[in-house]
PDB file of C-alpha atoms in Angstrom:
ATOM      1  CA  MET A  23     -36.092 -27.725 -27.771  1.00  0.00           C
ATOM      2  CA  LYS A  24     -32.668 -28.826 -26.445  1.00  0.00           C
ATOM      3  CA  THR A  25     -31.527 -25.169 -26.612  1.00  0.00           C
ATOM      4  CA  LEU A  26     -34.632 -23.641 -24.776  1.00  0.00           C
ATOM      5  CA  PHE A  27     -33.948 -26.260 -22.236  1.00  0.00           C
ATOM      6  CA  ALA A  28     -30.539 -25.884 -21.521  1.00  0.00           C
ATOM      7  CA  CYS A  29     -31.103 -21.921 -21.830  1.00  0.00           C
ATOM      8  CA  LEU A  30     -33.138 -22.806 -18.588  1.00  0.00           C
ATOM      9  CA  LEU A  31     -30.863 -24.701 -16.881  1.00  0.00           C
ATOM     10  CA  CYS A  32     -28.617 -22.061 -17.338  1.00  0.00           C
ATOM     11  CA  LEU A  33     -30.859 -19.895 -16.343  1.00  0.00           C
ATOM     12  CA  LEU A  34     -31.842 -21.933 -12.877  1.00  0.00           C
ATOM     13  CA  SER A  35     -28.280 -22.650 -12.457  1.00  0.00           C
ATOM     14  CA  LEU A  36     -27.469 -18.668 -11.777  1.00  0.00           C
ATOM     15  CA  GLN A  37     -30.376 -18.444  -9.670  1.00  0.00           C
ATOM     16  CA  LEU A  38     -29.589 -20.896  -7.491  1.00  0.00           C
ATOM     17  CA  SER A  39     -25.888 -19.722  -7.276  1.00  0.00           C
ATOM     18  CA  ALA A  40     -27.245 -15.834  -6.516  1.00  0.00           C
ATOM     19  CA  GLN A  41     -29.789 -17.141  -3.814  1.00  0.00           C
ATOM     20  CA  LYS A  42     -26.652 -19.153  -1.924  1.00  0.00           C
ATOM     21  CA  LYS A  43     -24.134 -16.075  -2.045  1.00  0.00           C
ATOM     22  CA  GLN A  44     -24.733 -14.108   1.197  1.00  0.00           C
ATOM     23  CA  TYR A  45     -23.971 -10.646   1.539  1.00  0.00           C
ATOM     24  CA  ASN A  46     -22.404  -8.880   4.095  1.00  0.00           C
ATOM     25  CA  GLN A  47     -21.386 -11.659   6.775  1.00  0.00           C
ATOM     26  CA  PHE A  48     -17.853 -11.471   8.399  1.00  0.00           C
ATOM     27  CA  TYR A  49     -15.686 -14.473   6.934  1.00  0.00           C
ATOM     28  CA  GLN A  50     -12.578 -15.353   8.973  1.00  0.00           C
ATOM     29  CA  TYR A  51     -10.334 -18.403   8.705  1.00  0.00           C
ATOM     30  CA  GLY A  52      -7.615 -18.692  11.665  1.00  0.00           C
ATOM     31  CA  ILE A  53      -6.940 -16.891  14.715  1.00  0.00           C
ATOM     32  CA  ALA A  54      -5.319 -13.583  15.056  1.00  0.00           C
ATOM     33  CA  ASP A  55      -3.376 -14.297  18.005  1.00  0.00           C
ATOM     34  CA  ALA A  56      -2.007 -17.851  16.814  1.00  0.00           C
ATOM     35  CA  PHE A  57      -0.935 -15.945  13.260  1.00  0.00           C
ATOM     36  CA  LEU A  58       0.804 -12.992  14.982  1.00  0.00           C
ATOM     37  CA  ALA A  59       2.614 -15.730  17.470  1.00  0.00           C
ATOM     38  CA  GLY A  60       4.159 -17.277  14.387  1.00  0.00           C
ATOM     39  CA  LEU A  61       1.542 -19.358  12.708  1.00  0.00           C
ATOM     40  CA  TYR A  62       2.596 -18.845   9.406  1.00  0.00           C
ATOM     41  CA  HIS A  63       1.658 -21.907   7.439  1.00  0.00           C
ATOM     42  CA  GLY A  64      -1.102 -21.914   4.932  1.00  0.00           C
ATOM     43  CA  THR A  65      -4.040 -24.413   5.093  1.00  0.00           C
ATOM     44  CA  LEU A  66      -6.722 -22.795   3.250  1.00  0.00           C
ATOM     45  CA  THR A  67      -6.545 -22.873  -0.324  1.00  0.00           C
ATOM     46  CA  VAL A  68      -7.566 -19.602  -2.441  1.00  0.00           C
ATOM     47  CA  LYS A  69      -9.923 -21.623  -4.164  1.00  0.00           C
ATOM     48  CA  ASP A  70     -11.621 -22.696  -1.413  1.00  0.00           C
ATOM     49  CA  MET A  71     -11.722 -19.201   0.456  1.00  0.00           C
ATOM     50  CA  LYS A  72     -13.231 -17.348  -2.357  1.00  0.00           C
ATOM     51  CA  PRO A  73     -16.362 -18.111  -1.910  1.00  0.00           C
ATOM     52  CA  HIS A  74     -16.558 -16.954   1.417  1.00  0.00           C
ATOM     53  CA  GLY A  75     -16.115 -13.074   0.110  1.00  0.00           C
ATOM     54  CA  ASP A  76     -15.245 -11.433  -3.142  1.00  0.00           C
ATOM     55  CA  PHE A  77     -13.508  -8.670  -0.678  1.00  0.00           C
ATOM     56  CA  GLY A  78     -10.998  -8.839   2.252  1.00  0.00           C
ATOM     57  CA  LEU A  79      -7.575  -8.598   3.320  1.00  0.00           C
ATOM     58  CA  GLY A  80      -5.357 -11.477   4.822  1.00  0.00           C
ATOM     59  CA  ALA A  81      -1.891 -12.873   4.641  1.00  0.00           C
ATOM     60  CA  PRO A  82       0.222 -15.371   2.205  1.00  0.00           C
ATOM     61  CA  ASP A  83       1.562 -18.951   2.811  1.00  0.00           C
ATOM     62  CA  MET A  84       4.042 -18.450   5.254  1.00  0.00           C
ATOM     63  CA  LEU A  85       4.014 -14.810   5.385  1.00  0.00           C
ATOM     64  CA  ASP A  86       5.574 -13.783   2.038  1.00  0.00           C
ATOM     65  CA  GLY A  87       3.849 -10.334   1.807  1.00  0.00           C
ATOM     66  CA  GLU A  88      -0.059  -9.419   2.089  1.00  0.00           C
ATOM     67  CA  LEU A  89      -3.229 -10.393   0.738  1.00  0.00           C
ATOM     68  CA  MET A  90      -5.626  -8.029  -1.181  1.00  0.00           C
ATOM     69  CA  ILE A  91      -9.195  -9.999  -2.354  1.00  0.00           C
ATOM     70  CA  LEU A  92     -10.978  -7.136  -4.461  1.00  0.00           C
ATOM     71  CA  ASP A  93     -13.988  -8.098  -7.140  1.00  0.00           C
ATOM     72  CA  GLY A  94     -13.262 -11.623  -6.510  1.00  0.00           C
ATOM     73  CA  LYS A  95     -10.237 -12.138  -6.969  1.00  0.00           C
ATOM     74  CA  ALA A  96      -6.558 -12.587  -4.731  1.00  0.00           C
ATOM     75  CA  TYR A  97      -3.793 -10.517  -4.724  1.00  0.00           C
ATOM     76  CA  GLN A  98      -0.029 -11.343  -3.509  1.00  0.00           C
ATOM     77  CA  SER A  99       2.084  -7.850  -2.583  1.00  0.00           C
ATOM     78  CA  ARG A 100       5.498  -9.509  -1.613  1.00  0.00           C
ATOM     79  CA  SER A 101       8.318  -8.045  -0.314  1.00  0.00           C
ATOM     80  CA  THR A 102      10.059  -7.291  -3.407  1.00  0.00           C
ATOM     81  CA  GLY A 103       7.161  -4.739  -4.565  1.00  0.00           C
ATOM     82  CA  GLN A 104       5.894  -7.279  -6.796  1.00  0.00           C
ATOM     83  CA  THR A 105       2.305  -7.781  -6.466  1.00  0.00           C
ATOM     84  CA  THR A 106       0.375 -10.210  -8.945  1.00  0.00           C
ATOM     85  CA  VAL A 107      -3.087 -12.360  -9.117  1.00  0.00           C
ATOM     86  CA  MET A 108      -2.578 -15.448  -6.183  1.00  0.00           C
ATOM     87  CA  ALA A 109      -3.171 -19.040  -7.995  1.00  0.00           C
ATOM     88  CA  ASP A 110      -6.153 -21.043  -6.697  1.00  0.00           C
ATOM     89  CA  THR A 111      -3.716 -23.968  -5.230  1.00  0.00           C
ATOM     90  CA  ALA A 112      -2.050 -20.956  -3.166  1.00  0.00           C
ATOM     91  CA  LYS A 113      -2.644 -21.599   0.574  1.00  0.00           C
ATOM     92  CA  VAL A 114      -3.426 -18.648   3.426  1.00  0.00           C
ATOM     93  CA  PRO A 115      -3.073 -19.095   6.921  1.00  0.00           C
ATOM     94  CA  LEU A 116      -5.439 -16.234   8.144  1.00  0.00           C
ATOM     95  CA  VAL A 117      -8.006 -14.494   6.028  1.00  0.00           C
ATOM     96  CA  LEU A 118     -10.877 -11.761   6.605  1.00  0.00           C
ATOM     97  CA  SER A 119     -13.077 -11.072   4.546  1.00  0.00           C
ATOM     98  CA  THR A 120     -16.990 -10.638   2.796  1.00  0.00           C
ATOM     99  CA  ASN A 121     -19.178 -10.712  -0.154  1.00  0.00           C
ATOM    100  CA  PHE A 122     -19.623  -6.841  -0.141  1.00  0.00           C
ATOM    101  CA  LYS A 123     -22.683  -5.037  -0.789  1.00  0.00           C
ATOM    102  CA  ALA A 124     -22.395  -1.335   0.640  1.00  0.00           C
ATOM    103  CA  ASP A 125     -25.248   0.282   2.525  1.00  0.00           C
ATOM    104  CA  THR A 126     -24.015   3.743   3.071  1.00  0.00           C
ATOM    105  CA  VAL A 127     -21.964   5.569   0.366  1.00  0.00           C
ATOM    106  CA  PHE A 128     -20.501   9.202   1.355  1.00  0.00           C
ATOM    107  CA  TYR A 129     -17.128  10.937  -0.638  1.00  0.00           C
ATOM    108  CA  ILE A 130     -14.417  12.158   0.676  1.00  0.00           C
ATOM    109  CA  ASN A 131     -13.733  15.149  -2.457  1.00  0.00           C
ATOM    110  CA  THR A 132     -11.252  17.339  -0.046  1.00  0.00           C
ATOM    111  CA  PRO A 133      -7.898  16.814   1.016  1.00  0.00           C
ATOM    112  CA  ALA A 134      -7.626  14.705   4.260  1.00  0.00           C
ATOM    113  CA  ASP A 135      -4.765  12.617   6.051  1.00  0.00           C
ATOM    114  CA  LYS A 136      -5.440   9.542   7.469  1.00  0.00           C
ATOM    115  CA  LYS A 137      -6.387  10.659  11.229  1.00  0.00           C
ATOM    116  CA  ASP A 138      -9.177  13.441   9.459  1.00  0.00           C
ATOM    117  CA  ALA A 139     -10.417  10.713   6.885  1.00  0.00           C
ATOM    118  CA  PHE A 140     -10.829   8.189   9.098  1.00  0.00           C
ATOM    119  CA  ALA A 141     -12.472  10.394  11.494  1.00  0.00           C
ATOM    120  CA  GLN A 142     -14.807  11.450   8.655  1.00  0.00           C
ATOM    121  CA  ILE A 143     -15.652   7.576   8.381  1.00  0.00           C
ATOM    122  CA  ASN A 144     -16.539   7.104  12.152  1.00  0.00           C
ATOM    123  CA  GLN A 145     -19.243   9.621  11.739  1.00  0.00           C
ATOM    124  CA  TYR A 146     -20.880   6.650  10.208  1.00  0.00           C
ATOM    125  CA  LEU A 147     -20.055   3.708  11.950  1.00  0.00           C
ATOM    126  CA  THR A 148     -22.234   4.143  14.473  1.00  0.00           C
ATOM    127  CA  LYS A 149     -22.228   1.119  16.501  1.00  0.00           C
ATOM    128  CA  ALA A 150     -19.355   0.656  19.286  1.00  0.00           C
ATOM    129  CA  ASN A 151     -20.021  -2.626  18.984  1.00  0.00           C
ATOM    130  CA  GLY A 152     -20.432  -3.273  15.464  1.00  0.00           C
ATOM    131  CA  LEU A 153     -18.380  -5.099  12.312  1.00  0.00           C
ATOM    132  CA  TYR A 154     -17.928  -2.571   9.288  1.00  0.00           C
ATOM    133  CA  ALA A 155     -16.186  -3.456   5.838  1.00  0.00           C
ATOM    134  CA  VAL A 156     -14.970  -0.484   4.852  1.00  0.00           C
ATOM    135  CA  ARG A 157     -14.370  -0.157   1.111  1.00  0.00           C
ATOM    136  CA  ILE A 158     -12.486   3.604  -0.140  1.00  0.00           C
ATOM    137  CA  THR A 159     -11.995   4.278  -3.887  1.00  0.00           C
ATOM    138  CA  GLY A 160     -10.380   7.003  -5.930  1.00  0.00           C
ATOM    139  CA  GLU A 161      -7.485   9.456  -5.681  1.00  0.00           C
ATOM    140  CA  PHE A 162      -4.840   9.444  -3.511  1.00  0.00           C
ATOM    141  CA  ALA A 163      -2.352  11.666  -2.638  1.00  0.00           C
ATOM    142  CA  LEU A 164       0.008   8.936  -0.860  1.00  0.00           C
ATOM    143  CA  VAL A 165      -0.124   5.731   0.213  1.00  0.00           C
ATOM    144  CA  LYS A 166       1.997   4.191   2.231  1.00  0.00           C
ATOM    145  CA  THR A 167       2.345   0.138   2.680  1.00  0.00           C
ATOM    146  CA  ARG A 168       4.197  -2.458   4.234  1.00  0.00           C
ATOM    147  CA  ALA A 169       5.276  -6.600   3.943  1.00  0.00           C
ATOM    148  CA  PHE A 170       6.915  -9.147   5.345  1.00  0.00           C
ATOM    149  CA  PRO A 171       9.565 -11.261   3.696  1.00  0.00           C
ATOM    150  CA  PRO A 172       8.974 -14.968   3.649  1.00  0.00           C
ATOM    151  CA  VAL A 173      10.024 -16.763   6.324  1.00  0.00           C
ATOM    152  CA  THR A 174      11.694 -19.901   6.315  1.00  0.00           C
ATOM    153  CA  THR A 175      13.446 -21.593   9.606  1.00  0.00           C
ATOM    154  CA  GLU A 176      11.181 -23.172  12.341  1.00  0.00           C
ATOM    155  CA  PRO A 177      10.130 -21.984  14.891  1.00  0.00           C
ATOM    156  CA  PHE A 178       9.405 -18.951  13.218  1.00  0.00           C
ATOM    157  CA  LEU A 179       9.403 -15.483  15.268  1.00  0.00           C
ATOM    158  CA  PRO A 180       5.895 -14.023  16.433  1.00  0.00           C
ATOM    159  CA  LEU A 181       5.232 -10.947  13.719  1.00  0.00           C
ATOM    160  CA  ALA A 182       6.263  -8.277  16.096  1.00  0.00           C
ATOM    161  CA  SER A 183       9.348  -9.709  16.853  1.00  0.00           C
ATOM    162  CA  MET A 184       9.789  -9.592  12.837  1.00  0.00           C
ATOM    163  CA  LEU A 185       9.330  -5.616  12.592  1.00  0.00           C
ATOM    164  CA  ASP A 186      13.075  -4.825  11.357  1.00  0.00           C
ATOM    165  CA  LYS A 187      12.364  -7.360   8.725  1.00  0.00           C
ATOM    166  CA  GLN A 188       9.280  -5.666   6.885  1.00  0.00           C
ATOM    167  CA  LYS A 189       9.808  -3.574   4.065  1.00  0.00           C
ATOM    168  CA  PHE A 190       8.075  -0.095   3.442  1.00  0.00           C
ATOM    169  CA  PHE A 191       6.501   1.625   0.227  1.00  0.00           C
ATOM    170  CA  THR A 192       5.567   4.895  -0.402  1.00  0.00           C
ATOM    171  CA  THR A 193       3.466   5.999  -3.260  1.00  0.00           C
ATOM    172  CA  GLU A 194       2.019   9.040  -4.454  1.00  0.00           C
ATOM    173  CA  ASN A 195      -0.404  10.633  -6.398  1.00  0.00           C
ATOM    174  CA  VAL A 196      -2.368   6.937  -7.341  1.00  0.00           C
ATOM    175  CA  LYS A 197      -5.386   5.715  -7.674  1.00  0.00           C
ATOM    176  CA  GLY A 198      -6.653   2.535  -6.196  1.00  0.00           C
ATOM    177  CA  THR A 199      -8.701   1.360  -3.598  1.00  0.00           C
ATOM    178  CA  LEU A 200      -8.122   0.395   0.090  1.00  0.00           C
ATOM    179  CA  MET A 201     -10.136  -2.567   1.541  1.00  0.00           C
ATOM    180  CA  GLY A 202     -10.894  -2.937   4.811  1.00  0.00           C
ATOM    181  CA  PHE A 203     -12.702  -3.640   8.222  1.00  0.00           C
ATOM    182  CA  LYS A 204     -13.608  -1.881  11.603  1.00  0.00           C
ATOM    183  CA  LEU A 205     -13.827  -4.628  14.248  1.00  0.00           C
ATOM    184  CA  PRO A 206     -14.918  -3.911  17.853  1.00  0.00           C
ATOM    185  CA  ALA A 207     -12.311  -4.623  20.788  1.00  0.00           C
ATOM    186  CA  TYR A 208     -13.996  -7.603  22.103  1.00  0.00           C
ATOM    187  CA  LEU A 209     -12.794  -9.432  19.481  1.00  0.00           C
ATOM    188  CA  SER A 210      -9.581  -8.789  19.987  1.00  0.00           C
ATOM    189  CA  SER A 211      -7.725 -11.619  20.254  1.00  0.00           C
ATOM    190  CA  VAL A 212      -9.925 -13.721  17.654  1.00  0.00           C
ATOM    191  CA  THR A 213      -9.747 -11.096  14.982  1.00  0.00           C
ATOM    192  CA  ILE A 214      -7.643  -7.465  14.303  1.00  0.00           C
ATOM    193  CA  ALA A 215     -10.154  -5.033  16.057  1.00  0.00           C
ATOM    194  CA  TYR A 216     -10.405  -1.499  15.303  1.00  0.00           C
ATOM    195  CA  PHE A 217      -9.608  -0.026  11.409  1.00  0.00           C
ATOM    196  CA  HIS A 218      -7.341  -2.854   9.268  1.00  0.00           C
ATOM    197  CA  PHE A 219      -6.958  -1.799   5.655  1.00  0.00           C
ATOM    198  CA  HIS A 220      -4.738  -3.141   3.030  1.00  0.00           C
ATOM    199  CA  PHE A 221      -4.198  -1.158  -0.531  1.00  0.00           C
ATOM    200  CA  LEU A 222      -4.487  -2.376  -4.026  1.00  0.00           C
ATOM    201  CA  SER A 223      -3.642   0.256  -6.590  1.00  0.00           C
ATOM    202  CA  ALA A 224      -6.161   0.689  -9.830  1.00  0.00           C
ATOM    203  CA  ASP A 225      -3.633  -0.979 -12.681  1.00  0.00           C
ATOM    204  CA  LYS A 226      -3.069  -3.873  -9.970  1.00  0.00           C
ATOM    205  CA  SER A 227       0.881  -3.161  -9.571  1.00  0.00           C
ATOM    206  CA  LYS A 228       0.800  -2.233  -6.114  1.00  0.00           C
ATOM    207  CA  GLY A 229      -0.492  -3.177  -2.848  1.00  0.00           C
ATOM    208  CA  GLY A 230      -0.024  -4.187   0.869  1.00  0.00           C
ATOM    209  CA  HIS A 231      -0.698  -3.490   4.551  1.00  0.00           C
ATOM    210  CA  VAL A 232      -1.992   0.244   4.613  1.00  0.00           C
ATOM    211  CA  THR A 233       0.339   2.357   7.350  1.00  0.00           C
ATOM    212  CA  ASP A 234      -0.484   5.937   6.233  1.00  0.00           C
ATOM    213  CA  VAL A 235      -2.464   7.547   3.548  1.00  0.00           C
ATOM    214  CA  LYS A 236      -3.550  10.777   2.242  1.00  0.00           C
ATOM    215  CA  VAL A 237      -6.653  11.157   0.400  1.00  0.00           C
ATOM    216  CA  ALA A 238      -7.372  13.322  -2.433  1.00  0.00           C
ATOM    217  CA  LYS A 239     -10.891  12.710  -3.907  1.00  0.00           C
ATOM    218  CA  VAL A 240     -11.935   9.199  -2.910  1.00  0.00           C
ATOM    219  CA  MET A 241     -15.567   7.354  -2.413  1.00  0.00           C
ATOM    220  CA  VAL A 242     -16.116   5.495   0.994  1.00  0.00           C
ATOM    221  CA  GLU A 243     -18.447   2.373   0.781  1.00  0.00           C
ATOM    222  CA  ILE A 244     -19.405   1.490   4.173  1.00  0.00           C
ATOM    223  CA  ALA A 245     -21.367  -2.438   4.445  1.00  0.00           C
ATOM    224  CA  ASN A 246     -22.718  -3.254   8.236  1.00  0.00           C
ATOM    225  CA  LEU A 247     -21.676  -6.433   8.729  1.00  0.00           C
ATOM    226  CA  THR A 248     -24.442  -8.601  10.839  1.00  0.00           C
ATOM    227  CA  GLY A 249     -23.241 -12.588  10.767  1.00  0.00           C
ATOM    228  CA  MET A 250     -20.121 -13.827  11.656  1.00  0.00           C
ATOM    229  CA  ASN A 251     -18.534 -17.423  10.472  1.00  0.00           C
ATOM    230  CA  ILE A 252     -15.027 -18.294  11.964  1.00  0.00           C
ATOM    231  CA  GLU A 253     -13.185 -21.298  10.647  1.00  0.00           C
ATOM    232  CA  ILE A 254     -10.680 -22.967  12.910  1.00  0.00           C
ATOM    233  CA  PRO A 255      -7.709 -24.622  10.981  1.00  0.00           C
ATOM    234  CA  GLN A 256      -7.680 -28.023  11.609  1.00  0.00           C
ATOM    235  CA  ASP A 257      -3.784 -28.517  11.522  1.00  0.00           C
ATOM    236  CA  LYS A 258      -1.272 -30.094  13.841  1.00  0.00           C
ATOM    237  CA  TYR A 259       0.331 -26.231  14.200  1.00  0.00           C
ATOM    238  CA  TYR A 260      -2.518 -24.840  14.859  1.00  0.00           C
ATOM    239  CA  GLN A 261      -4.317 -27.682  17.109  1.00  0.00           C
ATOM    240  CA  ASN A 262      -1.291 -27.865  19.195  1.00  0.00           C
ATOM    241  CA  PHE A 263      -0.880 -24.043  20.103  1.00  0.00           C
ATOM    242  CA  ASP A 264      -0.393 -22.636  23.381  1.00  0.00           C
ATOM    243  CA  PHE A 265      -2.155 -19.609  23.389  1.00  0.00           C
ATOM    244  CA  SER A 266      -0.862 -18.729  27.123  1.00  0.00           C
ATOM    245  CA  THR A 267       2.500 -18.059  25.008  1.00  0.00           C
ATOM    246  CA  VAL A 268       0.740 -15.152  23.371  1.00  0.00           C
ATOM    247  CA  LYS A 269       1.900 -11.624  24.611  1.00  0.00           C
ATOM    248  CA  LYS A 270      -0.266  -8.763  25.279  1.00  0.00           C
ATOM    249  CA  GLY A 271       0.351  -6.033  23.108  1.00  0.00           C
ATOM    250  CA  ASP A 272       1.915  -7.704  20.522  1.00  0.00           C
ATOM    251  CA  ALA A 273      -0.915  -7.126  17.782  1.00  0.00           C
ATOM    252  CA  ILE A 274      -0.607  -3.338  18.730  1.00  0.00           C
ATOM    253  CA  LYS A 275       2.949  -3.263  18.019  1.00  0.00           C
ATOM    254  CA  ALA A 276       2.591  -5.460  14.668  1.00  0.00           C
ATOM    255  CA  GLU A 277      -0.479  -3.331  12.917  1.00  0.00           C
ATOM    256  CA  THR A 278       1.293  -0.102  14.128  1.00  0.00           C
ATOM    257  CA  GLN A 279       4.676  -0.866  13.392  1.00  0.00           C
ATOM    258  CA  ILE A 280       6.128   0.022  17.330  1.00  0.00           C
ATOM    259  CA  LYS A 281       9.450  -1.993  17.487  1.00  0.00           C
TER     260      LYS A 281
END
């Protein structure tokens, strides 16, 4: 009888947990303009980040590489080229995530460069002001990624002024996943608009912010995000940040590596 009761409690707990989990809601911690201007202090723990999304991307504490979230696990790719699972106690200054559930799936079965692949994806992103999460899984002929080294001396430089410090990595004939978003222009100061992808290899040994890609044979999954939750950091760095110092165009420079 006790065993049956325990099983029923366990089942009820699982059902309540499933009910609480909301899919395809866009979550962001931090504000992109502040991060790009040099607010690299991590103030959200990975443990507190995870319930908001099992899929996404972001930045580690003190800009020590790049952050990838895939299947509920958080990974950090450093400027050394090393990729590891992040501890629950690790902190992040910026994260974009969702509990991913695809409502559109299609395949690219012939080789395509970045421009062609994105054009094919765009055919399914029909809402000009829509929020989309995009997961691309399969075989890649080439993936180029970048990662920034950790910052140590304050005041920290804006990301666009650190482009000479970023490290680039090229991987050919690799299996893995691109995780990313396409977000509308009207959110460009709050988040990172347009396409933004990070990569994680299938063996979890390589990753980073994607600067170029050539697909060989992949599955593309798209989730239409129907809601948005932006969490504002409460630390002194953010609360005292002067947004009037943000330079227009820095986001484009940082994301496209234009020096």
